[in-house]
Amino acid sequence: MPDPFADMSESELLETITIGEADWSERREVIRGWRAIRNKQDDVLSTVPPDFQVSDFEYHDSTLDESVLAFSSILGAAVPIFEVTASKDDERAKADREELVLKEIYRPNGILDQESAGGVRDQVNQNRGENGHGIYKQVLKRDYPLSMPQRRFADDQSDDFERNSEFNPRSRKDTREEKGLSRFVERTKSLDARRAKFFEDEFAWQWTSIDPETVFRITQDGKMIGFGEVNARPSSTLHDHNLDHLMDDDKGFIYLDEAEPKETIRGAGRRTMVTTFEFWTSGWAYFGFLSHSSTTGLRTAVFSGLKKWSKWKHSYGRPPYYESFGRIRSGQPLHYRYDGAFPALVSETPLLNSLETIHHNMIHRGAFPFYQLVRDRSFSNEIPPLDAEQTTVVATTDQANLPEAPPGYTWDLMPNGVEPNLTDQLSAARERVKDNALAAVLRGASVSPGDSGAKVSLLLGAAQRTIDPFRRHEEAALTQMAENLLMTSKRLGIDLILTPDPGEGDLLTDPMILKAKDIVSVKVKVTSIISLPVDEAANETRAMQLKATGLKSYMTYAADLLNVGDPERELERINLEKRDPQLDQIAFLTAQADFSRQAPEIFGEFMGMIDEPEPDATTIGGGPEGTMGGATAAIGQGRTALGQGPGLAV
């Protein structure tokens, strides 16, 4: 499919951003509403009748937030297993190496986490549990303009600078100091050298979690053809060579006033927010700053000129955003299409917050009589019917403050048992919230004491079905990322340099390099195993049974039941730990005897440099004479120690 957004002009880009943001605005509002409930920022007092408000206290239930965090932890415990397809049998070893490299790149606290902002997968999983839309962005560091070394400008010439053809000697000094108008500009060779050093001995890729509240997506026939984001970032976090982007504009910038003022005091200093945009298509990337518009709510101006925005061709073949959804609703409008794990909690929590707030206020003020309008039997004229507002029950501690009764009616205390039963409503609301929270079985607890194993298994199966779409969508996102990383690295000749970070795990102890020419396949399959607290012990028991009966190999059940990411490497460790130390001693003595026979002069000098082990002369292998009795003596006499044992005869 041709790229409809290739090499856009400034006006075309601006129109695309405006349309994209407008299409996703309703989705953004839905996410903000969910987050307000989760973060205990929803307005509860507005739902409480004024007569029941005797304090400013608001109750905010934390069940949604706790459930999202716990659910994110369960998803984060999934172990991704990478399978690379080898196109030829003799390339299997290289494909195995690719699998190991991918595991080191994408595992928790792996290379990507070390090279990027930490906790990327946790943030994605929280978004998936909260609103059903987790987004990864995986790019080469050189494709991120604010990270790359920029061209330098100066008024004094040196070997790395040349005359600037755009310099105007008749311009004012303050104008000359602006970017691009200095007397000299850095040579291309110098800039290329600084950028090459930027990648020297470094992993070339990075990833991050993108907040779904800031994005917009453009699709055609169901396929993503454009993906963008509009973000506010503090100008204080930009490097010095980027600060000139923030000059030369009288209108100022678009600030996210809903989030915070234009200038906020943080700690000992102030910081100013500026809005940036990114838009990626299948072949082009656009980045820049948005200026402020006081007339409309749309994006009406991009900073003019190439100084304020940039575009370049990238090599990914698709926008570098990878979506990992939660639950997807068919036939729904965009703003309700993606669901998190707890949509019922989003609807139940506001009611519970309101009832709990009313309950608190009633307890706070003590006994609170309820009054209702009743017919005044002494009134002889025709009595008009009450309207809806007049039938409302009124609660007050002072009868004198009751509103004036309409003709033919009088206020009367409601009899006991007729007033609204708040306790029953609260109990029902609490039960509904509890029923829609994270299942107890996922937390490693039974629903009730004494639950049978069969019941727990049924509950666990139901909980697993809730998790299953989240697992499948994460596998799809990881598969797409891994394949694109391999494909792009192979095409551009980028070596994957893996340098272990001490303390971040012991899977990789030494630096590893996967040369671009050694990438034999870019076809990847990712599966993940989510082990829940309630069934970890059961899986370990099943693994022991399979080992005892021999029905499955260790390579199979270690990955399926024990969450061993690299069974082959783990098996090597097990065998190494089990090796008999006496075999090491025998091997040393055998090599020593062979050395002394072939080079006696060098052997004599060599033995003076090391300390020889002190073996047991008669009991190697155990027993009175040893099962290999006399082995040491035999070696000393130049005879074989283990008879016809392979590889040990001298």
XYZ file of C-alpha atoms in Angstrom:
650
model
C 0.000 0.000 0.000
C 1.497 3.367 -1.017
C 2.209 5.844 1.753
C -0.466 8.587 1.527
C 1.515 10.787 3.942
C 4.910 10.675 2.246
C 7.026 13.835 2.364
C 4.224 16.136 3.554
C 4.433 19.899 3.548
C 3.926 21.958 6.699
C 0.262 22.678 5.900
C -0.477 19.019 5.059
C 1.153 17.863 8.269
C -0.798 20.392 10.327
C -4.098 19.297 8.759
C -3.291 15.640 9.472
C -2.486 16.351 13.139
C -5.685 18.381 13.526
C -7.916 15.677 12.028
C -6.195 12.874 13.925
C -6.503 14.619 17.278
C -10.170 15.432 16.651
C -10.965 11.802 15.808
C -9.374 10.581 19.057
C -10.642 13.352 21.339
C -13.594 11.313 22.665
C -11.334 8.377 23.457
C -9.056 10.742 25.336
C -11.960 11.960 27.477
C -13.021 8.386 28.293
C -9.495 7.518 29.467
C -9.363 10.662 31.610
C -12.643 9.692 33.277
C -11.388 6.191 34.079
C -8.127 7.547 35.448
C -9.916 10.056 37.653
C -11.723 7.161 39.358
C -8.587 5.045 39.610
C -6.430 7.901 40.942
C -9.113 9.051 43.425
C -9.618 12.377 41.670
C -13.273 12.000 40.635
C -15.757 14.581 41.908
C -17.846 12.790 44.540
C -19.424 15.732 46.366
C -21.329 16.808 43.254
C -23.239 13.489 43.420
C -24.257 14.000 47.066
C -27.410 16.065 47.795
C -26.540 19.337 49.549
C -28.663 18.412 52.579
C -26.339 15.477 53.215
C -23.120 17.496 53.026
C -21.983 18.508 56.466
C -18.250 18.297 55.659
C -15.937 18.414 52.650
C -14.977 14.776 53.097
C -15.048 12.606 49.962
C -14.703 8.844 50.000
C -12.624 7.327 47.179
C -12.508 3.554 46.899
C -9.090 2.124 45.983
C -10.258 -1.251 44.627
C -9.825 -0.260 40.971
C -6.281 1.004 41.474
C -5.249 -2.014 43.550
C -6.765 -4.411 41.009
C -4.976 -2.723 38.088
C -1.614 -2.833 39.895
C -2.046 -6.479 40.889
C -3.185 -7.424 37.392
C -0.192 -5.596 35.903
C 2.109 -7.606 38.177
C 0.570 -10.855 36.938
C 1.026 -9.823 33.305
C 4.589 -8.698 34.037
C 5.431 -12.154 35.400
C 4.861 -13.687 31.959
C 8.021 -15.264 30.546
C 8.391 -14.612 26.794
C 9.862 -17.484 24.799
C 11.283 -16.618 21.368
C 11.408 -19.134 18.532
C 13.320 -18.125 15.395
C 12.656 -20.124 12.239
C 15.798 -21.351 10.505
C 15.367 -21.486 6.713
C 18.145 -24.081 6.393
C 19.260 -26.881 8.675
C 22.845 -25.624 8.771
C 21.594 -22.248 10.054
C 19.959 -23.702 13.164
C 22.890 -22.712 15.383
C 22.674 -19.083 14.216
C 18.896 -19.092 14.743
C 19.457 -20.379 18.295
C 21.824 -17.473 18.893
C 19.169 -15.056 17.641
C 16.721 -16.544 20.133
C 19.161 -15.981 22.985
C 19.819 -12.401 21.847
C 16.085 -11.617 21.609
C 15.530 -13.028 25.082
C 18.263 -10.787 26.480
C 16.833 -7.772 24.674
C 13.189 -8.126 25.733
C 13.313 -9.809 29.129
C 12.438 -7.758 32.232
C 15.458 -5.582 33.065
C 16.913 -6.685 29.737
C 18.997 -4.680 27.298
C 16.109 -2.522 26.070
C 15.134 -1.642 29.628
C 18.750 -0.815 30.432
C 19.100 1.399 27.364
C 15.744 3.134 27.807
C 13.509 4.365 30.565
C 12.994 1.524 33.035
C 9.636 -0.053 33.735
C 8.386 0.203 30.150
C 6.532 -3.117 30.262
C 4.998 -2.259 33.660
C 3.598 0.996 32.276
C 2.205 -0.760 29.203
C 0.575 -3.436 31.354
C -0.997 -0.854 33.658
C -2.519 0.896 30.650
C -3.802 -2.441 29.373
C -5.391 -3.301 32.718
C -6.797 0.206 33.142
C -8.103 1.153 29.678
C -7.205 -1.765 27.396
C -4.655 0.087 25.266
C -0.943 -0.403 25.889
C 1.480 1.090 23.350
C 5.187 0.410 22.809
C 7.386 2.614 20.636
C 10.611 0.975 19.456
C 13.002 3.104 17.397
C 16.657 3.490 16.570
C 18.236 6.160 18.741
C 19.384 7.986 15.618
C 15.717 8.436 14.608
C 14.917 10.532 17.654
C 15.941 14.139 16.877
C 16.201 15.369 20.452
C 18.579 12.517 21.251
C 20.919 12.918 18.276
C 23.852 15.387 18.274
C 22.768 18.493 16.347
C 24.840 20.702 14.053
C 26.768 23.362 15.962
C 27.001 27.095 15.151
C 29.645 29.625 16.158
C 31.051 33.070 15.397
C 34.696 31.913 15.675
C 36.144 29.631 13.020
C 38.031 26.446 13.803
C 38.975 23.300 11.900
C 35.523 21.794 12.473
C 33.628 24.841 11.159
C 33.061 26.410 7.754
C 31.450 29.635 6.598
C 27.686 29.745 6.854
C 26.128 30.602 3.489
C 22.984 31.899 5.228
C 24.875 34.396 7.358
C 23.839 38.026 6.818
C 26.538 40.416 8.088
C 24.109 43.348 8.010
C 21.649 41.743 10.429
C 21.441 42.749 14.096
C 23.682 40.951 16.541
C 20.792 39.379 18.457
C 19.432 38.067 15.147
C 22.802 36.636 14.165
C 22.918 34.689 17.396
C 19.793 32.764 16.464
C 20.250 29.275 15.142
C 21.433 29.123 11.544
C 22.512 32.775 11.374
C 25.928 32.562 12.984
C 29.040 33.320 10.960
C 30.267 29.697 10.883
C 28.544 26.316 10.819
C 29.894 22.879 11.745
C 31.199 20.829 8.849
C 29.274 17.738 7.837
C 32.330 15.565 8.452
C 32.590 16.789 12.046
C 28.867 16.249 12.671
C 29.024 12.731 11.214
C 32.016 11.909 13.433
C 30.158 13.049 16.555
C 27.102 11.044 15.579
C 29.218 7.950 14.872
C 30.710 8.246 18.347
C 27.176 8.472 19.695
C 26.649 4.857 18.571
C 30.092 3.539 19.418
C 29.942 0.381 21.557
C 26.286 0.984 22.305
C 23.016 -0.801 21.707
C 21.396 1.134 18.858
C 17.730 0.651 19.815
C 15.468 2.082 22.484
C 11.836 1.656 23.473
C 9.339 3.478 25.613
C 5.735 3.276 26.762
C 3.388 5.754 25.085
C 0.436 7.128 27.035
C -2.744 6.322 25.055
C -4.175 9.651 26.203
C -1.677 11.521 23.997
C -1.896 9.552 20.744
C -3.948 9.508 17.579
C -4.023 6.843 14.891
C -5.033 6.963 11.230
C -6.144 3.755 9.529
C -7.155 2.757 6.017
C -9.131 -0.435 5.415
C -8.356 -1.446 8.990
C -4.590 -1.094 8.554
C -2.590 1.494 10.481
C -1.020 3.974 8.039
C -0.186 6.790 10.428
C 0.436 7.126 14.151
C 1.127 10.300 16.062
C 1.372 11.802 19.509
C 1.198 15.286 20.979
C 3.113 15.603 24.238
C 3.920 18.300 26.740
C 7.473 18.215 27.983
C 9.337 20.616 30.260
C 11.787 22.739 28.318
C 14.257 22.298 31.173
C 14.735 18.658 30.146
C 15.895 19.589 26.634
C 19.621 19.717 25.936
C 21.321 23.031 25.303
C 21.556 22.378 21.571
C 17.749 22.058 21.470
C 16.905 25.192 23.429
C 17.171 27.319 20.301
C 14.012 25.544 19.119
C 12.216 27.369 21.902
C 13.140 30.892 20.767
C 11.973 33.328 18.086
C 8.230 33.224 18.562
C 6.150 35.968 20.106
C 3.026 33.830 20.404
C 4.576 31.425 22.846
C 3.777 27.754 22.955
C 0.813 25.515 23.546
C 0.839 24.563 27.196
C -1.283 21.824 28.693
C -3.165 24.132 31.032
C -5.449 21.300 32.142
C -2.471 19.463 33.580
C -0.538 22.347 35.076
C 0.053 26.094 34.603
C 2.471 27.458 32.053
C 5.084 27.847 34.739
C 5.104 25.657 37.790
C 7.375 25.698 40.800
C 8.990 22.295 41.299
C 11.399 22.102 44.205
C 13.782 25.022 44.094
C 13.072 26.164 40.532
C 10.492 26.798 37.850
C 9.874 24.821 34.719
C 8.107 25.754 31.512
C 6.111 23.281 29.446
C 6.305 23.173 25.667
C 4.234 20.969 23.351
C 5.892 18.734 20.765
C 4.384 16.530 18.089
C 5.492 13.365 16.347
C 3.873 11.706 13.370
C 5.114 8.477 11.764
C 4.003 6.766 8.563
C 5.299 3.654 6.826
C 8.279 5.552 5.430
C 8.445 9.059 6.912
C 8.818 10.638 10.333
C 7.909 14.169 11.392
C 8.888 15.954 14.593
C 8.518 19.515 15.816
C 6.958 22.057 18.150
C 3.433 23.471 18.151
C 2.781 27.153 18.704
C -0.073 28.619 20.695
C -3.463 29.330 19.127
C -5.761 31.759 20.919
C -8.609 31.643 18.397
C -9.515 27.965 18.053
C -8.949 24.745 19.858
C -7.270 23.169 16.835
C -3.586 23.003 15.977
C -3.391 26.048 13.728
C 0.328 26.737 13.513
C 3.529 24.791 13.407
C 6.649 26.832 13.954
C 7.574 28.035 10.511
C 10.734 26.927 8.784
C 12.900 23.853 9.126
C 14.319 25.238 12.372
C 11.096 24.357 14.174
C 10.159 21.013 12.644
C 11.918 18.288 10.733
C 11.093 15.295 8.564
C 13.167 12.347 7.448
C 12.824 8.923 5.860
C 13.031 5.999 8.244
C 13.681 2.326 7.573
C 11.068 0.420 9.603
C 8.499 -0.076 6.838
C 5.707 0.831 9.281
C 5.045 3.318 12.084
C 7.254 2.187 15.004
C 4.309 1.894 17.408
C 3.195 -1.537 18.614
C -0.192 -1.821 20.290
C -0.861 -4.400 22.971
C -4.573 -4.356 23.661
C -6.684 -5.661 26.493
C -10.192 -6.672 25.483
C -11.606 -5.433 22.191
C -15.325 -4.745 21.736
C -16.710 -5.342 18.266
C -19.119 -2.841 16.755
C -18.323 -0.132 19.293
C -17.274 3.450 18.535
C -13.599 4.171 18.901
C -13.776 5.689 22.387
C -15.342 2.512 23.843
C -13.686 -0.085 21.607
C -10.873 -1.054 23.976
C -11.598 -2.287 27.478
C -9.341 -2.902 30.415
C -9.688 -5.814 32.791
C -12.167 -4.087 35.124
C -14.835 -2.158 33.152
C -17.511 -3.049 35.732
C -15.440 -1.444 38.487
C -15.363 1.790 36.499
C -19.169 1.939 36.607
C -19.673 0.602 40.143
C -17.046 2.646 41.992
C -18.705 6.102 41.601
C -21.908 4.834 43.242
C -19.965 3.303 46.127
C -17.997 6.541 46.570
C -21.238 8.536 46.745
C -22.945 6.184 49.220
C -19.871 5.957 51.432
C -19.613 9.763 51.483
C -23.267 10.084 52.501
C -22.740 7.411 55.142
C -19.774 9.265 56.569
C -21.744 12.509 56.752
C -24.698 10.843 58.480
C -22.417 9.308 61.093
C -20.674 12.646 61.478
C -23.854 14.539 62.349
C -25.535 11.809 64.401
C -29.324 11.296 64.374
C -30.852 13.006 61.368
C -34.695 13.049 61.079
C -36.363 12.610 57.682
C -39.465 14.618 56.807
C -42.068 14.120 54.091
C -45.075 16.104 52.888
C -48.453 14.640 53.982
C -52.026 15.806 53.375
C -53.379 18.431 55.782
C -56.790 17.016 56.759
C -57.911 20.412 58.087
C -57.628 21.892 54.602
C -61.138 21.990 53.093
C -60.408 23.178 49.559
C -59.324 20.990 46.642
C -55.748 19.832 47.098
C -53.478 20.173 44.040
C -51.134 17.251 43.239
C -47.479 17.438 44.271
C -44.831 17.847 41.592
C -41.694 15.717 41.501
C -39.620 18.181 43.503
C -42.233 18.386 46.267
C -42.284 14.615 46.786
C -38.592 14.644 47.717
C -37.750 13.515 51.231
C -36.000 16.230 53.257
C -33.540 15.586 56.064
C -32.754 18.241 58.642
C -32.002 18.560 62.339
C -34.018 21.775 62.643
C -37.711 21.566 61.751
C -37.899 25.352 61.511
C -35.636 25.244 58.470
C -38.035 23.116 56.444
C -39.255 24.820 53.248
C -42.803 26.160 53.246
C -45.357 23.438 52.584
C -47.671 23.919 49.593
C -51.392 24.563 50.271
C -53.140 21.474 51.617
C -49.963 19.802 52.893
C -47.858 19.776 56.014
C -44.452 18.377 56.962
C -44.416 15.222 59.065
C -41.707 12.949 60.391
C -41.350 9.760 58.418
C -42.070 6.659 60.522
C -39.225 4.322 61.350
C -38.390 1.886 58.593
C -39.728 4.102 55.806
C -36.604 6.256 55.350
C -34.138 5.082 52.665
C -32.126 2.159 53.977
C -28.600 3.358 53.361
C -27.029 0.341 55.039
C -28.631 -2.077 52.582
C -27.576 0.030 49.614
C -24.024 0.238 50.913
C -23.834 -3.499 51.488
C -25.046 -4.222 47.951
C -22.623 -1.693 46.424
C -19.693 -3.125 48.362
C -20.540 -6.648 47.219
C -20.741 -5.582 43.575
C -17.354 -3.866 43.775
C -15.858 -6.914 45.464
C -17.299 -9.264 42.830
C -15.815 -7.201 39.992
C -12.359 -6.745 41.535
C -9.362 -8.926 40.790
C -10.429 -12.523 41.349
C -9.278 -13.898 44.680
C -7.904 -16.976 42.961
C -5.491 -14.764 41.006
C -4.173 -13.398 44.275
C -3.452 -16.917 45.478
C -6.473 -17.121 47.793
C -9.615 -19.244 47.689
C -12.968 -17.552 47.559
C -13.960 -19.183 50.824
C -12.196 -21.398 53.362
C -12.323 -25.093 52.608
C -12.867 -24.754 48.855
C -12.320 -28.054 47.087
C -9.567 -28.493 44.523
C -12.172 -28.916 41.799
C -13.777 -25.574 42.652
C -10.419 -23.809 42.731
C -9.570 -25.326 39.336
C -12.847 -24.061 37.877
C -12.266 -20.578 39.289
C -8.697 -20.598 38.040
C -9.866 -21.592 34.572
C -12.328 -18.711 34.507
C -9.617 -16.295 35.664
C -7.221 -17.592 33.023
C -9.814 -16.914 30.333
C -9.868 -13.293 31.494
C -6.080 -13.109 31.174
C -5.882 -14.949 27.849
C -6.662 -12.030 25.477
C -4.108 -9.860 27.302
C -1.487 -12.593 26.872
C -2.240 -13.100 23.171
C -2.118 -9.401 22.350
C 1.214 -9.032 24.157
C 2.633 -11.957 22.183
C 1.544 -10.275 18.945
C 3.192 -6.971 19.905
C 6.460 -8.641 20.961
C 6.496 -10.699 17.761
C 6.125 -7.590 15.601
C 8.819 -5.725 17.557
C 11.306 -8.613 17.425
C 10.813 -9.195 13.702
C 11.161 -5.489 12.883
C 14.272 -5.159 15.044
C 15.954 -8.087 13.267
C 14.806 -7.038 9.796
C 15.870 -3.408 10.164
C 19.208 -4.309 11.787
C 19.978 -6.793 9.008
C 19.034 -4.362 6.214
C 20.974 -1.402 7.651
C 23.967 -3.456 8.784
C 23.504 -2.608 12.469
C 25.202 -5.009 14.874
C 23.311 -5.820 18.051
C 25.760 -5.125 20.872
C 24.619 -6.575 24.193
C 26.492 -5.391 27.258
C 25.334 -6.868 30.591
C 24.462 -4.549 33.427
C 25.837 -5.911 36.745
C 23.093 -6.659 39.205
C 20.362 -6.891 36.579
C 20.363 -10.685 36.298
C 22.889 -13.364 35.472
C 21.537 -14.640 32.144
C 24.204 -12.674 30.283
C 27.548 -12.453 32.045
C 29.796 -11.408 29.139
C 29.275 -8.934 26.281
C 27.678 -10.462 23.209
C 27.516 -9.159 19.637
C 25.133 -10.410 16.975
C 26.580 -9.255 13.674
C 24.059 -8.002 11.131
C 25.447 -10.457 8.561
C 24.793 -13.348 10.965
C 21.052 -12.643 11.172
C 19.709 -15.565 9.161
C 16.002 -15.206 9.843
C 13.569 -12.481 10.787
C 10.630 -14.864 11.286
C 9.887 -14.932 15.007
C 7.228 -16.644 17.090
C 6.662 -15.492 20.666
C 4.795 -17.451 23.298
C 4.456 -16.473 26.930
C 3.683 -18.367 30.091
C 1.841 -16.680 32.934
C 2.345 -18.491 36.203
C -0.185 -17.587 38.887
C 0.582 -17.861 42.606
C -2.084 -20.475 43.148
C -0.707 -22.983 40.641
C 3.073 -22.563 40.924
C 3.370 -25.365 43.476
C 1.108 -27.593 41.364
C 3.284 -27.005 38.301
C 6.427 -27.902 40.237
C 4.784 -31.142 41.409
C 3.730 -32.009 37.867
C 7.274 -31.358 36.643
C 8.692 -33.760 39.244
C 6.189 -36.421 38.190
C 7.074 -36.000 34.526
C 10.767 -36.296 35.381
C 10.165 -39.474 37.388
C 7.998 -41.117 34.715
C 10.036 -39.877 31.775
C 6.934 -38.831 29.821
C 8.464 -35.484 28.848
C 12.021 -34.262 28.475
C 13.492 -31.607 30.734
C 13.698 -29.228 27.762
C 9.904 -29.390 27.467
C 8.592 -29.289 31.027
C 11.199 -26.763 32.227
C 9.752 -24.123 29.908
C 6.109 -25.144 30.301
C 5.935 -25.728 34.042
C 9.014 -24.237 35.713
C 9.223 -20.914 33.820
C 12.813 -21.601 32.791
C 13.415 -19.237 29.905
C 16.479 -21.042 28.509
C 16.193 -24.757 29.434
C 19.350 -25.733 27.556
C 21.525 -23.293 29.451
C 19.915 -24.256 32.746
C 20.576 -27.946 32.005
C 24.254 -27.158 31.493
C 24.351 -25.505 34.911
C 22.671 -28.500 36.537
C 25.143 -30.927 34.966
C 28.035 -28.718 35.989
C 26.856 -28.701 39.592
C 26.443 -32.494 39.598
C 29.878 -33.262 38.150
C 32.044 -35.352 40.516
C 35.033 -33.287 41.703
C 37.156 -36.479 41.629
C 36.722 -36.618 37.841
C 38.393 -33.222 37.659
C 41.284 -34.604 39.711
C 41.650 -37.661 37.477
C 41.580 -35.507 34.335
C 44.290 -33.251 35.796
C 46.550 -36.180 36.713
C 46.046 -37.811 33.298
C 47.023 -34.609 31.511
C 50.002 -34.259 33.849
C 51.284 -37.768 33.013
C 50.903 -37.140 29.275
C 52.741 -33.837 29.625
C 55.645 -35.432 31.556
C 56.029 -38.201 28.930
C 56.053 -35.927 25.892
C 58.142 -33.009 27.255
C 59.966 -34.085 30.419
C 62.303 -31.049 30.536
C 59.507 -28.490 30.166
C 57.368 -30.529 32.558
C 59.987 -30.324 35.286
C 60.212 -26.552 34.935
C 56.421 -26.268 34.776
C 55.855 -28.317 37.954
C 58.080 -25.940 39.841
C 55.672 -23.121 38.995
C 52.365 -24.641 40.250
C 51.182 -26.523 43.267
C 50.199 -30.090 42.467
C 46.886 -31.371 43.958
C 47.243 -33.815 46.841
C 45.159 -36.854 45.834
C 44.396 -39.872 47.961
C 46.960 -42.441 46.806
C 44.808 -45.516 47.338
C 41.127 -44.694 47.590
C 40.101 -42.741 44.488
C 36.440 -43.570 44.004
C 35.846 -44.911 47.540
C 36.096 -48.399 49.138
C 39.059 -50.041 50.906
C 41.110 -50.128 47.746
C 38.877 -47.757 45.875
C 36.745 -48.740 42.874
C 39.570 -47.287 40.869
C 42.189 -48.455 43.362
C 45.764 -47.688 42.457
C 44.820 -45.051 39.886
C 47.267 -42.502 41.221
C 50.098 -44.993 41.377
C 49.351 -46.173 37.860
C 49.459 -42.640 36.523
C 52.742 -42.021 38.298
C 54.205 -45.101 36.579
C 52.993 -44.001 33.164
C 50.263 -46.712 32.963
C 46.578 -46.197 32.178
C 44.448 -45.225 35.185
C 41.033 -46.391 33.968
C 41.793 -49.350 31.767
C 40.244 -48.890 28.327
C 38.195 -45.821 29.255
C 37.842 -43.574 26.211
C 40.145 -40.592 26.123
C 42.021 -41.519 29.332
C 44.698 -43.929 28.124
C 48.274 -42.668 27.966
